[in-house]
Every structure is written in C-alpha cells, then in structure tokens.
PDB file of C-alpha atoms in Angstrom:
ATOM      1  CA  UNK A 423      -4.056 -17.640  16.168  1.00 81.00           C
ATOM      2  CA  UNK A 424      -7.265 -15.753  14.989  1.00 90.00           C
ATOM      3  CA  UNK A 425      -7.031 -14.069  11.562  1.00 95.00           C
ATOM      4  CA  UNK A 426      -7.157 -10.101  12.300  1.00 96.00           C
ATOM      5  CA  UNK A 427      -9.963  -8.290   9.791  1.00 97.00           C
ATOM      6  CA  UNK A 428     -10.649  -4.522   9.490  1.00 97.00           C
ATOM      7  CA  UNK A 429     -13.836  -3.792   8.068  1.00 97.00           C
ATOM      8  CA  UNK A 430     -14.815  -0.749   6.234  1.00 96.00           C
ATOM      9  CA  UNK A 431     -18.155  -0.345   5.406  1.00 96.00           C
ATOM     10  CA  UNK A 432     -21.128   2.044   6.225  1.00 94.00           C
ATOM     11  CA  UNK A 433     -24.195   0.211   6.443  1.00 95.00           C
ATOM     12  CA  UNK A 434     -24.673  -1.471   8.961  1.00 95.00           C
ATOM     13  CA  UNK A 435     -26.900  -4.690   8.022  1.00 95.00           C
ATOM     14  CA  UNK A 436     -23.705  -5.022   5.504  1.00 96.00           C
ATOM     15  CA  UNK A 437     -21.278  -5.213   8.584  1.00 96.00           C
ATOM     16  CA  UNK A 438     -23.371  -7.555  10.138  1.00 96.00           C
ATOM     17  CA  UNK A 439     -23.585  -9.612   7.246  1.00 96.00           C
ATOM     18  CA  UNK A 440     -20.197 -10.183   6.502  1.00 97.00           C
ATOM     19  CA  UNK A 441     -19.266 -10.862  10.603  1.00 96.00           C
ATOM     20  CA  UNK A 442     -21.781 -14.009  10.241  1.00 96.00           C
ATOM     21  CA  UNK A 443     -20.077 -15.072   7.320  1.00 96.00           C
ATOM     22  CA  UNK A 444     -16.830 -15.043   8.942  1.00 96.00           C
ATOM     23  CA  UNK A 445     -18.225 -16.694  11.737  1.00 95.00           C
ATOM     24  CA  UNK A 446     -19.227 -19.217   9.525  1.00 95.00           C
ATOM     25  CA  UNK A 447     -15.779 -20.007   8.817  1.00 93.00           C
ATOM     26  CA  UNK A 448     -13.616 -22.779   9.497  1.00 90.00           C
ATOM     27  CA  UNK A 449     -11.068 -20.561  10.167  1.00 92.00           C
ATOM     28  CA  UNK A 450     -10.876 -18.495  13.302  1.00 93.00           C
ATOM     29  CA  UNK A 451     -11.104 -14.336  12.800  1.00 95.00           C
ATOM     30  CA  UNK A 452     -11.293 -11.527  15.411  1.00 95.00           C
ATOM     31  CA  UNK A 453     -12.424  -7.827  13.953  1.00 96.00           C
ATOM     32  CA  UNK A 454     -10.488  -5.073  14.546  1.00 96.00           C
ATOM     33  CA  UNK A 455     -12.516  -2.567  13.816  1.00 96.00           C
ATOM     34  CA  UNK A 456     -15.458  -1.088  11.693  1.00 97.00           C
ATOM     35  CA  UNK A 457     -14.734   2.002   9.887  1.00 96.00           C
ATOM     36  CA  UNK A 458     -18.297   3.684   8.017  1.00 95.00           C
ATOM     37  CA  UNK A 459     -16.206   6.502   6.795  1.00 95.00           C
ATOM     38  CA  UNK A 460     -12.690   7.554   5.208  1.00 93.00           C
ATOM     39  CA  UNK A 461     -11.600   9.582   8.116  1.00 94.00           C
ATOM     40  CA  UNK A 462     -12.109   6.303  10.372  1.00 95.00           C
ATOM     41  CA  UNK A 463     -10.272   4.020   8.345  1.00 94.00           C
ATOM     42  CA  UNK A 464      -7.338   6.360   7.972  1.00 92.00           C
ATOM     43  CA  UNK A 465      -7.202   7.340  11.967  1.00 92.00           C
ATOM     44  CA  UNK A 466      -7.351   3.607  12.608  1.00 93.00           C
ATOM     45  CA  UNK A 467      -3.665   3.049  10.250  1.00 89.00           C
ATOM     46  CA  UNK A 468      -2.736   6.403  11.393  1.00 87.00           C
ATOM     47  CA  UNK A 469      -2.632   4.953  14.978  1.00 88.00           C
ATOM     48  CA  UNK A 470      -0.645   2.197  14.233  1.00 86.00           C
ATOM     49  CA  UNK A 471      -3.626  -0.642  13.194  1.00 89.00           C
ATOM     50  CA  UNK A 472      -3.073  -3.497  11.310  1.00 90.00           C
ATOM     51  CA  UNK A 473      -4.885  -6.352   9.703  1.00 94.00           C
ATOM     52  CA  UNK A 474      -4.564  -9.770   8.235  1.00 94.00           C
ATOM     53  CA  UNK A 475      -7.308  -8.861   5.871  1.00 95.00           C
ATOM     54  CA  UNK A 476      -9.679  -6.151   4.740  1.00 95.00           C
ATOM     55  CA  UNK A 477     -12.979  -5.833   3.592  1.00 97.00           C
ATOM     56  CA  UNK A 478     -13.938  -2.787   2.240  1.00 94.00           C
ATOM     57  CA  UNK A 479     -16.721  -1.168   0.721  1.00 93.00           C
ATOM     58  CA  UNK A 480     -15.864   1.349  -2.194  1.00 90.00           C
ATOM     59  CA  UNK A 481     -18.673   4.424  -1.373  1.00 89.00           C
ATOM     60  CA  UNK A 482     -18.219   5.802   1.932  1.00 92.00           C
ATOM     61  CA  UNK A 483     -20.327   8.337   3.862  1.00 89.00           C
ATOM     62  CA  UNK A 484     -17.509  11.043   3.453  1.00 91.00           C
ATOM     63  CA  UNK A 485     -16.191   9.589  -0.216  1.00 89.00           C
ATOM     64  CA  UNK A 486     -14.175   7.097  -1.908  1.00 88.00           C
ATOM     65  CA  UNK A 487     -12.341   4.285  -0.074  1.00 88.00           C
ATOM     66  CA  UNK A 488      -9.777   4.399  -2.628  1.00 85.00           C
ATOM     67  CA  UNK A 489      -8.726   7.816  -0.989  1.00 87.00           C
ATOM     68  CA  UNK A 490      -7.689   5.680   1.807  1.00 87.00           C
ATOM     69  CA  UNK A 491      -5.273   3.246   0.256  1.00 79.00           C
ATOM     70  CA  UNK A 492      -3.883   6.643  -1.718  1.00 77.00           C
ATOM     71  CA  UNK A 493      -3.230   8.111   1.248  1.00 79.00           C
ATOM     72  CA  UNK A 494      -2.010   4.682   3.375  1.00 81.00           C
ATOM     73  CA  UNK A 495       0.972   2.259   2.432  1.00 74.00           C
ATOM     74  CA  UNK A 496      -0.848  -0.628   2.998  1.00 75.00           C
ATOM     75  CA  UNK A 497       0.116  -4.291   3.544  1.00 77.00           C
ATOM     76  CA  UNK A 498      -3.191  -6.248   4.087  1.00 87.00           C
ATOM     77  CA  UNK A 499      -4.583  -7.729   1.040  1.00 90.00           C
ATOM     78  CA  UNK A 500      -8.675  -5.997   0.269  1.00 91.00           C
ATOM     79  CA  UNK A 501     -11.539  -7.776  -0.871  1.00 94.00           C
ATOM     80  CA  UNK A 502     -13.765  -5.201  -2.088  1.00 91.00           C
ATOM     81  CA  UNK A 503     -17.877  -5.296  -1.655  1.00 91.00           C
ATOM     82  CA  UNK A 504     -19.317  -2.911  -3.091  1.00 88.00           C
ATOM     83  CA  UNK A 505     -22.840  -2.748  -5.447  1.00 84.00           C
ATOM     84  CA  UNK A 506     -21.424  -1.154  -7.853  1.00 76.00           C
ATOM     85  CA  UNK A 507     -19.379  -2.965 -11.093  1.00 72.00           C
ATOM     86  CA  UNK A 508     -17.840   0.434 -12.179  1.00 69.00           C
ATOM     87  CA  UNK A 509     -14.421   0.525  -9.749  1.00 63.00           C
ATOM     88  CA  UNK A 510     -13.530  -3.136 -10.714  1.00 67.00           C
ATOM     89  CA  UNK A 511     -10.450  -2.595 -12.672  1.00 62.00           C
ATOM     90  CA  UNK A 512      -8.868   0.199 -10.102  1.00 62.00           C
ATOM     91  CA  UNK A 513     -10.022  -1.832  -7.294  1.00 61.00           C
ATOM     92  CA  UNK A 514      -7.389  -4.681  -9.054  1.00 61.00           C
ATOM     93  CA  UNK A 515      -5.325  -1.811  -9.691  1.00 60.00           C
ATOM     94  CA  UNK A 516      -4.845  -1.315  -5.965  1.00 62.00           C
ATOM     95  CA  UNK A 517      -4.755  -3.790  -3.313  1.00 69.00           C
ATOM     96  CA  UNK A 518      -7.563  -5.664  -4.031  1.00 80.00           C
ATOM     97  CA  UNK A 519      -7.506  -9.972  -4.040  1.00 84.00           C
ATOM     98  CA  UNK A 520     -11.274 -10.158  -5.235  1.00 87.00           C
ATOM     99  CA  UNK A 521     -14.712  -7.650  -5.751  1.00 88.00           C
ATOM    100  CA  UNK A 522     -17.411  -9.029  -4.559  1.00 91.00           C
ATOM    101  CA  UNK A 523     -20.456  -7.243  -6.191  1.00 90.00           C
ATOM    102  CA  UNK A 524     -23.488  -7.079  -3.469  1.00 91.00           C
ATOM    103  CA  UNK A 525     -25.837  -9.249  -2.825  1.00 91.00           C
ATOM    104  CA  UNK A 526     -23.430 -11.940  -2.905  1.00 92.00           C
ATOM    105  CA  UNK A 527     -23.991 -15.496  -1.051  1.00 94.00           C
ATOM    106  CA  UNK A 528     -22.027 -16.963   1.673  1.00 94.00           C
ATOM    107  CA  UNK A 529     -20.344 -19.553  -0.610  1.00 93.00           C
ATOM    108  CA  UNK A 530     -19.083 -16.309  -3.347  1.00 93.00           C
ATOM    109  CA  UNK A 531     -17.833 -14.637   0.066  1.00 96.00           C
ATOM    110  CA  UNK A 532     -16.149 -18.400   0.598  1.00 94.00           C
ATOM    111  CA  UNK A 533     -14.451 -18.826  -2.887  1.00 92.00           C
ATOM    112  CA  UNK A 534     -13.008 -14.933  -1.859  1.00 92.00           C
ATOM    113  CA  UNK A 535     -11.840 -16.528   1.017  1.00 95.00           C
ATOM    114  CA  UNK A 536      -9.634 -19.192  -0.412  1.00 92.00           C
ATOM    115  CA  UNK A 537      -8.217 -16.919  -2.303  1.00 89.00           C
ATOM    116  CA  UNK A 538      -6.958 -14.783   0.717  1.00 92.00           C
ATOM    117  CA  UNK A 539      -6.094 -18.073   2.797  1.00 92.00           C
ATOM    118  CA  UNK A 540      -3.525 -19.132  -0.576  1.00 86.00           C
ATOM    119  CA  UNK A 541      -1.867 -15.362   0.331  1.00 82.00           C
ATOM    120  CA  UNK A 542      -2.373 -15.789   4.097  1.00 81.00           C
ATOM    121  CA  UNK A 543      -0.185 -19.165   4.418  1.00 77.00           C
ATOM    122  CA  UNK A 544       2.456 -17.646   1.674  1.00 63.00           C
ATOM    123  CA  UNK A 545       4.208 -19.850  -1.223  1.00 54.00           C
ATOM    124  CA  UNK A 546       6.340 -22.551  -0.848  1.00 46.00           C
ATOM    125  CA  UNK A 547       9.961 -21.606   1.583  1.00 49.00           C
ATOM    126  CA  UNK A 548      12.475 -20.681  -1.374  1.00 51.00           C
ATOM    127  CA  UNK A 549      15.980 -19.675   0.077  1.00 49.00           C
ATOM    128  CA  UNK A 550      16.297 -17.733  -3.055  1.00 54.00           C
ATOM    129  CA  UNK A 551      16.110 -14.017  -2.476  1.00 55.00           C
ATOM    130  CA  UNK A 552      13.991 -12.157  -5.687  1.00 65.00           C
ATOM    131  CA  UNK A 553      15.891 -10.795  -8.211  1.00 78.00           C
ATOM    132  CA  UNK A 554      15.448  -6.883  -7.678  1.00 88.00           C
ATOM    133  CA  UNK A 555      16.660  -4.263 -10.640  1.00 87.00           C
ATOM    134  CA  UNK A 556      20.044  -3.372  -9.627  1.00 89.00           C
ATOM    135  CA  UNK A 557      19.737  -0.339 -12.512  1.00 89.00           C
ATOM    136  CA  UNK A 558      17.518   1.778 -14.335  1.00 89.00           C
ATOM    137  CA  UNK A 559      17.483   2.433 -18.290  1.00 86.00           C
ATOM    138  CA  UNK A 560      16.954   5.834 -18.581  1.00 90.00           C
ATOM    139  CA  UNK A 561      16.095   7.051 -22.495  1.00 87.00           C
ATOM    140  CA  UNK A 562      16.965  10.191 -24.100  1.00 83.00           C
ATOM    141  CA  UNK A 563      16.440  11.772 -27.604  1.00 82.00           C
ATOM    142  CA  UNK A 564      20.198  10.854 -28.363  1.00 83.00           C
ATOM    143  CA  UNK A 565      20.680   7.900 -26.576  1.00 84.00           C
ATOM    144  CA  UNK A 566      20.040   5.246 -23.689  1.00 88.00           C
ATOM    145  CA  UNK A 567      22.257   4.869 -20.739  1.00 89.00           C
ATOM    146  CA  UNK A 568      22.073   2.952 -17.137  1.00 90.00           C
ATOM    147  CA  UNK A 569      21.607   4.136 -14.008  1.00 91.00           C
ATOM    148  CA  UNK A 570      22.946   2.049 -10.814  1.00 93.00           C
ATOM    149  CA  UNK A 571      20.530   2.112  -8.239  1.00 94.00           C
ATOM    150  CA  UNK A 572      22.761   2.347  -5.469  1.00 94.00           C
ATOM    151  CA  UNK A 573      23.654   5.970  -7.235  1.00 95.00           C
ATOM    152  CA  UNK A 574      19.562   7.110  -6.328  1.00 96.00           C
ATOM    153  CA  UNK A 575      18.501   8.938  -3.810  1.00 97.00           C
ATOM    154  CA  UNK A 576      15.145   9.277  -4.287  1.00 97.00           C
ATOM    155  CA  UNK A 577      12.568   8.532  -7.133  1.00 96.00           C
ATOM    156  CA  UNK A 578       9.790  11.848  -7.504  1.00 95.00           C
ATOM    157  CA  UNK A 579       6.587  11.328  -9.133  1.00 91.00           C
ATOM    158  CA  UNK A 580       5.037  14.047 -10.809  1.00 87.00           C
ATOM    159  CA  UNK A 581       2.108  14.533 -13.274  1.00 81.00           C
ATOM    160  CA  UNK A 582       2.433  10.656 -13.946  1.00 82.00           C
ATOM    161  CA  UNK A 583       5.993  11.478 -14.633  1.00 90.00           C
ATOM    162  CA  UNK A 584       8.633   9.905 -12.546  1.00 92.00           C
ATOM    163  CA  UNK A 585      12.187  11.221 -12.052  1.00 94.00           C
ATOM    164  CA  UNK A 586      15.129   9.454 -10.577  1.00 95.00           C
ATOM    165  CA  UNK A 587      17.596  12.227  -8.198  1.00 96.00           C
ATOM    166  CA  UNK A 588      20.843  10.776  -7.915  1.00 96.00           C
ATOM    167  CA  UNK A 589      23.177  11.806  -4.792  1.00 94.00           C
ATOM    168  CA  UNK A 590      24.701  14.499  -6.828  1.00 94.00           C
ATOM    169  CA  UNK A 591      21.434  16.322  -7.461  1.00 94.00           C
ATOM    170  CA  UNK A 592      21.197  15.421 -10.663  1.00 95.00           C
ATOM    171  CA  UNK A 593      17.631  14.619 -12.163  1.00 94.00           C
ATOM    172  CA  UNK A 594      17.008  11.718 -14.868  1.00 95.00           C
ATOM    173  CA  UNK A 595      13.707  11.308 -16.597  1.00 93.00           C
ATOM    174  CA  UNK A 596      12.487   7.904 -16.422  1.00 90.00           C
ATOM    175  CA  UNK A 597       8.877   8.718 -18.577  1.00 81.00           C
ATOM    176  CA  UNK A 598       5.027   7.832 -18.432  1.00 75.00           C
ATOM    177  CA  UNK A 599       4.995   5.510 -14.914  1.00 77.00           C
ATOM    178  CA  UNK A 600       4.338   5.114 -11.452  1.00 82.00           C
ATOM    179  CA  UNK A 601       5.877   4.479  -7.847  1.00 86.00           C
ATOM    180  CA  UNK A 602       4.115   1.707  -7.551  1.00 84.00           C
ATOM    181  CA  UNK A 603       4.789  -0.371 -10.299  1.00 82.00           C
ATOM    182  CA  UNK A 604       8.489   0.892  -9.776  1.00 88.00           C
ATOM    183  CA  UNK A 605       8.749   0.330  -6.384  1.00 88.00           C
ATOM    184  CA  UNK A 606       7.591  -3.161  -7.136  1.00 85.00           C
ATOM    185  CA  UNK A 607      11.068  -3.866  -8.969  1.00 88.00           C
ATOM    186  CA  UNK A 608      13.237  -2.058  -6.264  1.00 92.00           C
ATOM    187  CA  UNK A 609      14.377  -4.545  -2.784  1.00 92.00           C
ATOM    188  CA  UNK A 610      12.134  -2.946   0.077  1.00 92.00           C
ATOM    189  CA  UNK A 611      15.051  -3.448   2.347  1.00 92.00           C
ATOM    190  CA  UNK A 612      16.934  -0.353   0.391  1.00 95.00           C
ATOM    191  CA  UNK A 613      13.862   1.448  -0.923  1.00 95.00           C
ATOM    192  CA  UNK A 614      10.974   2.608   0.611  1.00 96.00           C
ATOM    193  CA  UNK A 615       8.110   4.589   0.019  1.00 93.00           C
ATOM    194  CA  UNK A 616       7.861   7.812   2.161  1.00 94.00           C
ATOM    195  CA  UNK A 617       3.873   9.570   0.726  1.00 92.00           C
ATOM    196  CA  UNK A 618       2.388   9.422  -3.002  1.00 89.00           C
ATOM    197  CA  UNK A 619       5.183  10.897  -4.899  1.00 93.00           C
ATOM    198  CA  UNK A 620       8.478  10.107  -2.880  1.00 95.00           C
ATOM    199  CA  UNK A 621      10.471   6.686  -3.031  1.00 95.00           C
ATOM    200  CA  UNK A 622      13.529   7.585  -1.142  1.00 97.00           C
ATOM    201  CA  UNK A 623      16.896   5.285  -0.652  1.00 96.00           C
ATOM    202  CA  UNK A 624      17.891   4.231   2.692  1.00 96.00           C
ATOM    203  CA  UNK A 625      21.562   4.686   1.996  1.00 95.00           C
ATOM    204  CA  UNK A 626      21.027   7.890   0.879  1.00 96.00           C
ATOM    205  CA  UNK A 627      19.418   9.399   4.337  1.00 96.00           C
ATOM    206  CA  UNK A 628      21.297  12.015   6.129  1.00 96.00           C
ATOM    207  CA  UNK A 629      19.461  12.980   8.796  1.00 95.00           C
ATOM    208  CA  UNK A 630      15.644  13.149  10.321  1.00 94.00           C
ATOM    209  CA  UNK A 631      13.490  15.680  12.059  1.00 94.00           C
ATOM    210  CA  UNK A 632      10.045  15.444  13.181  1.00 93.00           C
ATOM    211  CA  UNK A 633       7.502  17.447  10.969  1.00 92.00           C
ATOM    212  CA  UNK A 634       3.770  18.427  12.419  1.00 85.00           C
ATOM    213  CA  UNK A 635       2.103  15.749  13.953  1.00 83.00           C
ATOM    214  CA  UNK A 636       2.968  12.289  12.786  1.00 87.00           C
ATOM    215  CA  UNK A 637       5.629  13.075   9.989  1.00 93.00           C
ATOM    216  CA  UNK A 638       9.145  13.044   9.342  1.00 95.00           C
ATOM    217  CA  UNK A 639      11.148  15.773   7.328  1.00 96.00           C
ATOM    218  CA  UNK A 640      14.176  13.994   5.744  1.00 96.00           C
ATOM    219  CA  UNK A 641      17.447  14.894   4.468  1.00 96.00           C
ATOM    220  CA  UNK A 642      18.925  13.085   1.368  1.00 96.00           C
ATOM    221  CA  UNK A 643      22.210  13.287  -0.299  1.00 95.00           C
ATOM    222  CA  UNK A 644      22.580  15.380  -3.520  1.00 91.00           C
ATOM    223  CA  UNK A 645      19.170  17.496  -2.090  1.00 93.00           C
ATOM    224  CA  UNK A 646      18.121  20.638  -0.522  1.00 92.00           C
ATOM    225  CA  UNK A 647      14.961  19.789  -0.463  1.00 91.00           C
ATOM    226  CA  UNK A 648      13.445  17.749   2.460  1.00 95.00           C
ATOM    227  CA  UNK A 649      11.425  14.888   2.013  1.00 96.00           C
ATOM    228  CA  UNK A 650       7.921  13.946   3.940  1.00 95.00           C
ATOM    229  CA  UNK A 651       6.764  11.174   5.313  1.00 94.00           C
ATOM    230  CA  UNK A 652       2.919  10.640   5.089  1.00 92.00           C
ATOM    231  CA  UNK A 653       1.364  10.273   7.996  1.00 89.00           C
ATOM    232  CA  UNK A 654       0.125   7.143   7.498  1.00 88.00           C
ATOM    233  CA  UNK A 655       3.885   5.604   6.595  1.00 88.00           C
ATOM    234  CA  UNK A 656       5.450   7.170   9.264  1.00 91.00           C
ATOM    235  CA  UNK A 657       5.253   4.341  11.989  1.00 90.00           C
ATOM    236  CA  UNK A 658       6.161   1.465   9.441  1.00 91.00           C
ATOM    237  CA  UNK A 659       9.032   4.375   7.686  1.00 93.00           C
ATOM    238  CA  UNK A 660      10.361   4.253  11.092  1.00 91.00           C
ATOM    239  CA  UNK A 661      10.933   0.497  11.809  1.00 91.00           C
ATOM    240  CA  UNK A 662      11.893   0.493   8.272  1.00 93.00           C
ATOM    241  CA  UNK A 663      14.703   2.937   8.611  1.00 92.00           C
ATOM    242  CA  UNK A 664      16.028   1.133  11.967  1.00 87.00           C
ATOM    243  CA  UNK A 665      16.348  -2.159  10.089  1.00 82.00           C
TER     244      UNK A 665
END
C-alpha cells in the first residue's frame, strides 16, 4: 500500500524536488496534494484529507504554516523544510519528526525518512494499555487536593492558563500549562480535543447541534455555556464521539 504524503510548500522547483526524492525511494508514496498557501492546506483537512506524512514548508505565500497545525488537530507526523533555522524549536514543539534546513541532499531527506518509517510501522505489539492520569493535583494557597477525572467536564485554556470545569460547574485552577501537553496524559478514548482552548469529556456530553458551516455547538454537564468544535476537528470529533 503506497504511503499517502501532503505537501505544503510554495515554490514550485521545491515541490518538484522533494517528489523526485520520494520517487527515489524504496518505499512506495502517492501525493495527495500540494498546498502553496495556508488557506489550501487548511481547506484540504477541512474536507476531510488525510496523510501518512507531511512535508511542510514554514513561510507560506499568505503566512505561517504553523497557523495551520494551530488551527488543525492533526495526526500525520511533519518534517519541516524550510531555509530558515529560526522556527526549529516550535517546529519540535508541534508536530514535527525532523527540520530539514534547505538545500539539503537526497541522502539528509533519506536519514528524515527513516525516522518517519520507525513511526510509520509503530513499536513493538504490547497488550498493555498506557497508563493515563486517572486525577489531577490541583494547588491552592492553603492546600493541595485531587481531582478525579471522571468528575471533568471540560478542561478551558486561557491566557496560558488552564482550568478544569467539573460537572457541577465548578472551576479549578490547574496553573501555567497547555492542552496539549495535558491532553497528552488524558486516554483519547474519554477526552478529546474540540478547537485551541477546549478539551471536553465524552461522558460529560449532553447533547449536539450543528453550528455555521462545519461546527458543532455542544452541551456539557455542570455548563451553560456551549462548546465549539473547530472546523477542522469536526469530522474526526464526530467519529470520535460515536465510538
């Protein structure tokens, strides 16, 4: 089966470039798609594509290709090429498996490669599910106490301040963090992450409406408040929620 790659790049002797080293491969690719801008690379999620692998550029015609994995819960690994050292650490910071700094040779692009194929093929089959925080430590002035998980209804970002509602309404201060790195802890199968600022419980969903064009408004216990899907997460919040 051929390995799926989006590319995302806006020159177009770079595009080329990079489809003759894939066809130099041993292993067999198809591309997707070739996105020059922002705006094409989020239409192409936005309408349900998916890839094995992406290869990105970081400067776009219309801006920053980091705007695109804000806006898009991604799960394809990115190797970054870019000219340009200064984005290395938030390219890591993101989704990126290597940063390949241009001109690079076939045999950097090939060591790159590896890398992805050791993701691609996954680890060793362990029957042993991963050990997922089953409670939160939240701190106070006065004290500490624990917070069951299965007690949340949502997580809210805010300011680089993240907040745990429980299904009474009640707010907890977690501190200095982010979804990410906290959503990285949580199981996916029970937690899911609905835009940049909202990681909402599955248990906790009462009910779901459709909001503009491709989002969802949803109801959570112990909230008034509705929550939105992205548009980008709404096809994989979807199968998610049906699980």
């Amino acid at each position: 089966m051929d390995i799926e790659i989006l590319i995302i790049e806006d020159e177009l002797p770079a595009r080329r470039k990079l489809k003759r080293y894939l066809d130099q491969l041993d292993e067999s690719t198809r591309v997707l798609a070739e996105c020059a801008t922002v705006e094409e690379a989020i239409v192409f999620f936005e309408k349900g594509g998916k890839a094995d692998l992406i290869l990105s550029d970081i400067a776009l015609q219309d801006g920053n290709a980091f705007e695109i994995y804000e806006e898009i819960a991604l799960k394809s690994p990115v190797i970054f090429t870019t000219a340009y050292e200064a984005h290395m650490m938030q390219a890591f910071e993101s989704y990126g498996i290597d940063y390949l700094l241009k001109p690079f040779t076939f045999e950097r692009f090939q060591k790159a490669w590896k890398k992805f194929m050791l993701l691609h093929k996954g680890p060793v089959s362990n029957s042993e599910k991963p050990a997922y925080r089953s409670r939160i430590v939240v701190h106070t002035a006065r004290d500490s106490y624990f917070l069951p998980v299965e007690s949340i209804s949502y997580f809210l970002a805010e300011g680089g301040i993240v907040k745990a509602i429980d299904r009474e309404g009640k707010s907890h201060l977690l501190g200095l963090g982010s979804l990410k790195d906290l959503a990285a802890d949580l199981d996916p199968d029970v937690f899911f992450r609905l835009n940049r600022s909202e990681l909402v419980s599955k248990a906790a969903i009462l009910r779901m409406e459709r909001y503009g064009k491709n989002s969802l408004a949803i109801q959570v216990v112990g909230s008034e408040k509705k929550l939105i899907s992205s548009q980008g997460n709404t096809s994989d919040f979807r199968e998610w929620v049906e699980r």
